[in-house]
XYZ file of C-alpha atoms in Angstrom:
577
model
C -32.344 69.323 7.825
C -34.640 71.355 5.180
C -33.554 70.182 1.672
C -33.529 66.805 2.531
C -37.216 66.764 4.095
C -37.931 68.128 0.846
C -36.445 65.915 -1.141
C -37.842 62.979 1.136
C -41.354 64.429 0.179
C -40.812 65.106 -3.517
C -39.483 61.504 -3.867
C -41.652 59.369 -1.584
C -44.846 59.308 -4.220
C -42.165 57.606 -6.873
C -40.843 55.373 -4.482
C -44.432 54.209 -3.398
C -45.059 53.352 -6.908
C -41.605 51.451 -7.451
C -41.811 49.803 -4.356
C -45.796 48.331 -5.574
C -43.923 47.084 -8.673
C -42.340 44.728 -6.763
C -45.588 42.911 -6.360
C -45.988 42.411 -10.054
C -46.237 38.856 -11.435
C -44.322 40.079 -14.213
C -40.417 39.050 -13.898
C -39.695 41.741 -16.387
C -41.619 44.767 -14.260
C -40.107 43.790 -11.392
C -36.785 43.542 -12.836
C -36.943 47.182 -13.725
C -38.617 48.100 -10.621
C -35.940 46.102 -8.521
C -32.468 48.614 -10.715
C -34.805 51.853 -10.914
C -35.405 51.836 -6.579
C -31.381 50.602 -6.419
C -30.569 53.558 -8.592
C -32.273 56.240 -6.278
C -31.361 54.690 -2.630
C -27.986 54.280 -3.324
C -27.375 58.316 -3.675
C -29.185 58.600 0.192
C -27.590 55.270 1.342
C -23.796 56.955 0.707
C -24.365 60.208 2.144
C -26.221 58.586 4.944
C -29.380 60.338 4.887
C -31.143 56.746 5.462
C -29.603 56.668 9.036
C -31.647 56.864 11.834
C -31.143 59.648 14.291
C -29.609 58.982 17.483
C -32.034 62.113 18.847
C -35.793 62.144 18.635
C -35.818 65.299 17.962
C -33.878 64.966 14.770
C -36.250 62.594 13.457
C -38.535 63.560 10.774
C -41.364 62.061 9.130
C -40.409 62.363 5.574
C -36.846 61.437 6.122
C -38.461 58.244 8.233
C -40.937 57.564 5.320
C -38.350 56.454 3.595
C -36.200 54.922 5.766
C -38.651 52.659 6.232
C -38.847 52.285 2.362
C -35.810 51.178 2.258
C -35.904 48.495 4.561
C -39.241 47.361 2.516
C -37.126 47.472 -0.982
C -34.517 45.061 1.597
C -36.729 42.445 2.811
C -38.865 42.021 -0.847
C -34.683 41.042 -2.125
C -34.488 38.814 0.443
C -37.061 37.297 -0.400
C -36.412 37.501 -4.432
C -33.766 35.176 -3.388
C -35.849 32.130 -3.123
C -37.756 33.389 -6.134
C -38.554 30.601 -8.954
C -36.912 32.790 -11.495
C -33.274 32.872 -11.983
C -33.272 36.063 -13.815
C -34.458 37.511 -10.586
C -32.888 35.897 -7.864
C -29.511 37.003 -9.219
C -29.987 40.548 -9.784
C -31.267 40.476 -6.079
C -28.217 39.265 -4.689
C -25.870 41.393 -6.433
C -28.061 44.571 -5.291
C -28.108 43.118 -1.833
C -24.353 42.616 -1.373
C -23.749 46.352 -3.181
C -25.891 47.439 -0.798
C -24.200 46.400 1.927
C -20.987 47.693 0.859
C -22.269 50.914 0.226
C -24.068 51.101 3.681
C -20.551 49.337 5.673
C -18.131 51.766 4.083
C -20.381 54.761 4.993
C -20.648 53.520 8.636
C -16.706 52.528 8.602
C -15.598 56.414 7.485
C -18.747 57.837 9.702
C -17.236 56.099 13.077
C -13.508 55.617 11.983
C -13.666 52.059 13.030
C -14.038 49.083 10.777
C -17.900 48.236 10.455
C -19.332 45.586 8.483
C -22.995 45.502 8.453
C -23.566 41.943 9.317
C -27.212 42.568 10.209
C -28.001 43.110 6.343
C -25.827 40.091 5.481
C -26.854 37.603 7.647
C -30.314 38.174 5.575
C -28.734 37.419 2.774
C -27.157 34.338 4.404
C -30.102 33.537 5.164
C -31.792 33.772 1.842
C -29.449 31.719 0.544
C -29.427 28.563 3.038
C -32.834 28.373 4.039
C -34.045 28.405 0.189
C -36.188 25.858 -1.693
C -35.433 27.323 -4.709
C -31.421 27.590 -4.523
C -30.526 26.110 -7.896
C -27.071 26.437 -10.114
C -26.988 30.078 -11.306
C -27.557 31.512 -7.465
C -24.836 28.527 -5.963
C -22.319 29.536 -8.795
C -23.190 33.589 -8.730
C -22.274 34.041 -5.303
C -19.240 30.994 -4.940
C -17.401 32.090 -7.803
C -18.445 35.682 -7.399
C -17.838 36.544 -4.029
C -17.717 33.690 -1.201
C -14.574 32.360 -3.007
C -12.975 36.141 -3.807
C -13.578 37.690 -0.259
C -12.495 36.873 3.107
C -14.668 39.042 4.828
C -17.792 37.585 3.269
C -16.962 33.899 3.415
C -15.794 34.748 7.166
C -19.634 36.090 7.849
C -21.088 33.765 5.651
C -19.472 30.988 8.423
C -20.297 32.803 11.356
C -24.058 33.662 10.333
C -24.462 29.965 8.325
C -23.589 28.476 12.127
C -25.727 30.693 13.923
C -28.808 30.417 11.392
C -28.606 25.931 11.951
C -28.261 26.350 15.562
C -31.057 28.034 16.043
C -32.972 25.962 13.777
C -31.607 22.221 15.505
C -32.053 24.262 19.054
C -35.108 26.192 19.568
C -36.438 27.836 16.548
C -36.142 28.491 13.117
C -34.638 31.362 11.385
C -36.180 34.945 11.546
C -39.267 35.339 8.878
C -37.566 37.860 6.056
C -40.184 39.783 5.344
C -39.782 42.163 8.432
C -37.103 43.673 10.131
C -35.116 41.145 11.793
C -33.958 41.913 15.737
C -30.931 39.836 17.069
C -33.193 39.878 20.231
C -36.087 38.123 18.218
C -34.383 35.446 16.276
C -36.278 32.524 18.095
C -39.482 30.828 16.291
C -41.132 27.352 15.916
C -38.773 24.516 15.418
C -38.429 23.842 11.514
C -39.413 20.252 10.047
C -37.551 17.380 8.734
C -38.188 18.613 5.181
C -36.623 22.144 6.370
C -34.067 20.855 7.840
C -32.736 19.035 5.275
C -33.114 21.541 2.594
C -30.960 24.081 5.127
C -28.239 20.715 5.285
C -28.509 20.742 1.635
C -27.715 24.615 0.810
C -25.265 25.116 3.233
C -23.029 21.659 2.022
C -23.192 22.945 -1.640
C -21.734 26.244 -0.490
C -19.080 24.434 1.745
C -17.984 21.861 -0.623
C -16.905 24.099 -2.864
C -14.829 26.154 -0.830
C -11.947 26.758 -2.627
C -10.669 30.069 -0.654
C -10.037 29.394 2.953
C -6.673 30.541 4.348
C -4.066 28.394 5.670
C -1.648 31.616 6.862
C -2.611 34.854 8.429
C -1.011 36.635 4.866
C -3.309 34.764 2.705
C -6.504 37.550 4.212
C -5.673 40.192 2.064
C -9.087 40.552 -0.182
C -12.221 42.354 1.420
C -15.193 43.228 0.029
C -15.816 46.213 2.722
C -12.407 47.051 2.869
C -9.679 46.644 4.686
C -10.775 46.135 8.667
C -7.889 48.988 8.981
C -8.365 51.930 7.239
C -5.913 54.678 6.814
C -8.480 57.575 8.543
C -8.976 56.478 12.034
C -11.053 58.905 14.297
C -9.131 58.013 17.370
C -11.826 60.458 19.620
C -14.564 57.337 18.630
C -15.959 56.538 21.972
C -18.676 53.664 22.703
C -21.249 56.377 22.820
C -20.678 57.889 19.700
C -21.123 54.591 17.629
C -24.532 54.438 19.036
C -25.014 56.793 16.242
C -24.389 54.602 13.452
C -26.401 51.627 13.286
C -27.215 49.380 10.805
C -30.637 50.331 8.940
C -32.273 47.109 8.341
C -31.937 46.327 12.413
C -33.084 48.251 15.702
C -30.462 46.858 17.703
C -27.445 48.169 15.741
C -26.080 45.795 13.037
C -22.158 46.144 13.991
C -19.805 43.188 14.048
C -15.936 43.175 14.817
C -17.187 40.674 16.155
C -17.484 42.867 19.936
C -18.207 46.402 19.990
C -15.853 46.577 22.894
C -13.342 46.281 19.696
C -13.692 49.515 18.935
C -12.585 50.477 22.681
C -9.532 48.224 22.377
C -6.282 49.753 21.141
C -5.622 49.930 17.415
C -2.139 48.458 17.566
C -4.202 44.825 18.591
C -4.684 42.722 15.091
C -8.124 42.569 14.567
C -10.352 39.551 14.672
C -10.608 39.457 11.143
C -7.509 39.300 10.336
C -6.356 36.429 12.549
C -6.867 33.093 10.930
C -7.296 31.511 14.331
C -10.678 33.495 14.077
C -11.054 31.973 10.698
C -10.555 28.469 11.638
C -12.938 29.475 14.768
C -16.173 29.809 12.267
C -15.257 27.294 10.179
C -15.212 24.808 12.964
C -18.744 26.068 14.264
C -20.232 25.977 11.083
C -19.249 22.449 10.215
C -20.239 21.235 13.609
C -23.879 22.866 13.012
C -24.083 21.153 9.769
C -23.411 17.754 11.047
C -26.100 18.027 13.968
C -28.627 18.370 10.786
C -30.215 15.564 9.463
C -28.611 14.365 6.317
C -29.468 12.086 3.035
C -27.119 8.973 2.391
C -25.793 10.823 -0.600
C -24.789 13.717 1.113
C -23.559 11.822 4.643
C -21.449 10.108 1.966
C -20.514 13.378 0.254
C -19.014 14.877 3.546
C -16.769 11.952 4.400
C -15.420 11.527 0.622
C -13.928 15.413 1.876
C -13.147 15.159 5.349
C -9.554 14.404 4.829
C -8.608 17.418 2.399
C -11.415 20.221 3.067
C -12.119 19.598 6.443
C -9.765 18.245 9.742
C -7.063 20.758 7.567
C -8.951 23.996 8.507
C -10.595 23.042 12.415
C -9.502 24.974 14.882
C -9.669 21.385 16.959
C -9.678 18.627 14.566
C -10.506 16.026 17.323
C -13.908 17.732 17.877
C -14.835 15.647 14.663
C -14.258 12.332 16.731
C -17.420 10.919 18.112
C -18.636 11.749 14.099
C -16.485 9.889 12.714
C -16.464 6.827 15.517
C -20.124 6.836 15.035
C -19.887 7.007 10.939
C -16.820 3.984 11.338
C -19.275 1.848 13.760
C -22.060 1.980 11.062
C -20.941 -0.261 8.484
C -21.092 -0.391 4.712
C -20.134 1.764 2.600
C -19.678 4.679 4.966
C -17.662 2.725 7.366
C -14.993 2.669 4.196
C -15.706 6.508 3.535
C -14.786 7.297 7.590
C -11.829 5.210 7.573
C -9.771 8.354 6.150
C -10.933 11.276 8.552
C -10.519 9.370 11.302
C -6.458 7.123 10.044
C -5.738 11.222 10.197
C -6.778 12.144 13.443
C -5.298 9.225 14.433
C -2.017 9.564 12.523
C -2.211 13.664 12.855
C -3.640 14.359 16.175
C -2.544 11.735 18.316
C -6.510 10.277 18.258
C -6.389 7.221 20.663
C -8.975 4.032 18.592
C -7.584 0.680 20.603
C -10.056 -0.970 18.309
C -9.368 0.452 15.041
C -7.535 -3.000 13.711
C -10.469 -4.997 15.112
C -13.190 -3.010 13.095
C -11.384 -2.567 10.182
C -10.947 -6.423 10.195
C -14.174 -7.123 10.398
C -14.526 -4.570 7.279
C -13.385 -7.736 4.858
C -16.821 -9.280 4.037
C -17.544 -10.715 0.870
C -19.428 -7.348 -0.395
C -16.437 -5.238 0.258
C -15.108 -6.469 -3.113
C -18.425 -5.626 -5.302
C -18.482 -1.804 -3.688
C -17.843 1.643 -5.268
C -15.466 2.958 -2.793
C -13.044 -0.295 -3.259
C -10.301 1.482 -4.194
C -10.101 4.085 -1.940
C -9.970 1.342 0.735
C -7.409 -0.361 -0.198
C -5.028 2.209 -0.432
C -6.295 3.536 3.121
C -5.299 -0.561 4.228
C -2.342 -0.628 2.648
C -1.226 2.386 4.345
C -2.877 1.191 8.199
C -0.614 -2.212 7.668
C 2.485 -0.695 6.839
C 3.907 -0.479 9.902
C 6.478 -2.901 10.781
C 5.743 -2.925 14.328
C 2.311 -4.712 13.946
C 1.600 -8.082 16.145
C 2.357 -10.761 13.225
C -0.886 -12.824 14.006
C -2.553 -9.199 13.950
C -1.131 -9.479 10.306
C -1.429 -12.913 9.655
C -5.126 -12.923 10.417
C -5.364 -9.923 7.520
C -3.847 -12.068 5.294
C -5.298 -15.324 5.677
C -9.266 -12.958 5.476
C -7.971 -11.745 1.945
C -6.744 -15.169 0.730
C -10.270 -16.348 1.736
C -12.331 -14.066 0.402
C -10.603 -14.033 -3.066
C -12.244 -17.254 -3.402
C -15.706 -15.793 -3.926
C -14.635 -12.312 -5.711
C -14.693 -10.980 -9.168
C -11.609 -11.466 -11.196
C -10.895 -7.084 -11.085
C -11.157 -7.897 -7.334
C -9.076 -10.692 -6.728
C -5.762 -8.655 -9.202
C -5.831 -6.578 -6.028
C -6.056 -9.179 -3.098
C -2.861 -11.210 -4.581
C -0.797 -7.891 -4.895
C -1.633 -6.694 -0.914
C -1.001 -10.098 0.080
C 2.592 -10.829 -1.280
C 3.408 -6.750 -0.601
C 2.472 -8.025 2.932
C 4.441 -10.855 2.852
C 7.663 -9.470 2.246
C 6.664 -6.578 4.512
C 6.170 -9.304 7.221
C 8.647 -11.740 6.826
C 7.204 -13.955 9.527
C 4.212 -14.691 7.936
C 6.132 -16.464 5.056
C 5.293 -20.242 7.030
C 1.782 -19.185 5.756
C 2.669 -19.806 2.015
C 3.486 -24.096 2.928
C 2.378 -25.732 5.647
C 1.847 -29.498 4.981
C -0.229 -30.644 7.474
C 0.487 -34.666 9.405
C -2.346 -37.593 8.530
C -2.925 -39.840 11.257
C -2.352 -43.449 9.812
C -5.477 -45.600 9.729
C -4.807 -47.716 13.131
C -3.761 -44.836 15.116
C -7.541 -43.855 14.424
C -9.247 -46.890 14.730
C -9.385 -46.827 10.518
C -10.143 -43.704 9.899
C -7.947 -41.378 8.571
C -8.477 -37.583 9.998
C -9.804 -34.950 8.370
C -6.995 -32.984 6.456
C -9.475 -30.268 4.440
C -9.898 -29.139 7.835
C -8.233 -25.183 8.357
C -7.968 -24.058 11.383
C -8.498 -20.641 10.822
C -11.679 -19.425 12.173
C -13.175 -17.279 9.347
C -16.421 -15.973 11.640
C -13.872 -14.860 14.727
C -14.263 -10.293 14.677
C -11.143 -10.137 16.730
C -8.051 -11.235 14.362
C -5.896 -11.751 17.426
C -7.987 -14.723 18.235
C -8.612 -15.746 14.523
C -5.698 -18.820 15.084
C -4.781 -17.042 11.547
C -0.942 -18.142 11.809
C -1.462 -21.416 12.500
C -3.243 -22.223 8.906
C -2.012 -22.140 5.107
C -2.474 -19.868 2.037
C -4.239 -22.793 0.244
C -6.631 -20.781 -1.432
C -3.915 -19.181 -3.442
C -3.241 -22.298 -4.651
C -6.378 -23.143 -5.580
C -6.562 -19.366 -8.022
C -3.236 -20.972 -9.835
C -6.262 -22.924 -11.444
C -8.413 -19.378 -12.146
C -10.399 -19.155 -15.688
C -9.083 -16.107 -15.979
C -5.393 -16.734 -17.302
C -4.365 -13.068 -15.720
C -4.944 -14.331 -12.738
C -3.642 -17.829 -12.641
C -0.355 -16.115 -13.523
C -0.367 -13.478 -10.662
C -1.149 -16.335 -8.011
C 1.860 -18.276 -8.979
C 3.793 -15.530 -7.812
C 3.628 -17.615 -4.609
C 5.723 -20.602 -5.978
C 8.526 -18.670 -6.846
C 11.225 -17.341 -4.270
C 10.221 -13.973 -2.724
C 13.485 -12.322 -4.596
C 10.995 -9.918 -6.837
C 9.670 -6.609 -5.757
C 6.967 -5.795 -3.788
C 3.819 -4.870 -6.189
C 2.647 -0.760 -7.062
C -0.785 -1.739 -6.046
C -1.646 1.385 -7.571
C -1.276 -0.561 -10.911
C -4.487 -2.986 -9.747
C -6.769 -1.118 -7.926
C -8.965 0.502 -10.761
C -9.197 -2.726 -12.548
C -13.123 -3.513 -13.494
C -14.581 -6.409 -15.716
C -14.424 -3.618 -18.871
C -10.521 -3.233 -18.391
C -9.716 -6.836 -18.078
C -12.051 -7.713 -21.046
C -10.246 -5.049 -23.055
C -7.062 -6.106 -22.207
C -7.794 -10.116 -23.127
C -9.245 -8.450 -26.384
C -6.152 -6.396 -27.348
C -3.896 -9.286 -26.497
C -2.192 -10.009 -30.096
C -2.232 -14.073 -30.354
C 1.066 -15.806 -30.961
C -0.576 -18.512 -33.063
C -4.110 -19.220 -34.954
C -6.471 -20.092 -32.063
C -7.632 -23.605 -32.771
C -11.236 -24.420 -33.628
C -11.704 -27.841 -33.380
C -9.239 -30.734 -31.669
C -9.695 -32.552 -34.716
C -8.768 -31.248 -38.541
C -12.311 -31.870 -39.356
C -12.887 -32.883 -43.773
C -15.542 -31.292 -44.179
C -16.771 -27.898 -43.714
C -20.450 -29.005 -42.445
C -21.370 -32.494 -41.197
C -23.779 -34.772 -43.583
C -25.477 -38.087 -43.612
C -23.767 -40.950 -42.985
C -24.949 -42.318 -46.129
C -23.586 -39.604 -48.395
C -23.743 -42.064 -51.331
C -27.631 -42.247 -51.021
C -28.111 -38.951 -52.909
C -32.290 -39.939 -53.565
C -32.564 -40.512 -49.237
C -30.842 -37.314 -48.576
C -33.110 -35.145 -51.075
C -36.040 -37.115 -50.165
C -35.265 -36.495 -46.339
C -34.828 -33.069 -47.093
C -38.222 -32.448 -48.501
C -39.732 -33.695 -45.846
C -38.231 -31.952 -43.264
C -39.351 -28.913 -45.479
C -42.778 -29.615 -45.896
C -43.066 -30.092 -42.168
C -40.998 -26.627 -41.669
C -38.396 -28.262 -39.486
C -34.805 -27.900 -39.960
C -32.731 -30.064 -38.485
C -29.638 -28.643 -38.103
C -27.476 -28.710 -40.834
C -26.928 -32.681 -40.933
C -28.731 -32.999 -44.452
C -26.846 -30.259 -45.731
C -24.614 -31.506 -48.393
C -22.285 -29.644 -50.810
């Protein structure tokens, strides 16, 4: 104890000087002071000399001063995560995570049981997601070097991020990082919308880059702190002895294995951090908390884009997303299109009951559909949704007729999607063949008082929102006959497929989904003409037209001079060769 006191007394002044250097405005000075303090604190931390003794009689003023200096140092590093200079943000992150590792390893070895200093890591997570200067450098460093490599860091990040977001949305904002944090005092005033949006954007930028989420328990094997079942286990460790080993940053203790009771449980039981269900639970909690935050339209769309591939497969209970996806599907516009994939995944793989699914899908077919950015994605899904041969013929006929009607006002690159899709649907549902040609009876003039009924009247009700009541099955696809005279030869040729017998195989829709005006134009201009293009319908006897009185050269010269003096050019009619 005497040696410890002497060591603390000798270094107290040096620590104070270095801590004061952290207040300097020069990033270079701060950088040097950060690493100088790091080299000084690491030996003390690894030997446990910064731990708070359990007994008051064992406390030494100098040692406690060093401990306070260390806490102040950690607080400053957390603040530097929000610094405008990336050259200070990244080193601060690396130092904080190194300190987390050293502290946790010491406490694990001392207690004889797995110990993750989660309170220390909570401060790091808070510094990352509640950050106004969360730039690409800091994001890349954390994601590539730590988060996507180590299962324990990913596990506790998801757990802590969910807690921080819930505090911000329910009762308060995350604790100010200028002082030590206490588990009992993590509430404060509610964040304003700007800060909530900032919290959402930062958290989502990390979550969307997740590439290491395990799908099997055997994949949980990489740990920053060390494996949760160390070889050396002190079986005599009791709950009372554990109180001696506390997270330095927290007066309440920072152990998290998810519960202190885990120490006293049988060593044969699999720790929660090694259980796939635990990882899925914290993943679900984090995403469900994030989806409650206000978000920009662009972020909303990004979340829906990755919903079926990166979110739903890893959720503990995917049906928890039902309300979110249902509201998105009912929002209309591009949001509805993007929500389709996730919603269909819940219906198809998780038995979600959505009785109005096809009715809502039918109403998404409007004149704006062919101009949206996600058009290709939408029609891939439509082809999948209408693939079942057990769908009612009236429902399928309504979709076919709706697409046929929209083809009249669609751009060419939209029409080349609709025609193959309609052809495939008719082949798949032969009962809809009656739509191709349906002659109308024309009453005689005498039957109708000398008036012929309007033969162009279509029984299909375009404005009917329910596809089962649109009367499409009584109509015909006269719109496709119109497209056979389209100005673009490719479209006209494609529409003529309905004149032939239906003995051709179905189209591969992928060949048509990615066309644009640019690709159609390139296809037309790259064609090699079989004949020389005609420049006139009659072969002329001259290069340029001239005046009728070609023999009167004096008159032509006079007219030319007159026009020239008047500075008037009258086409080419006065030129002669």
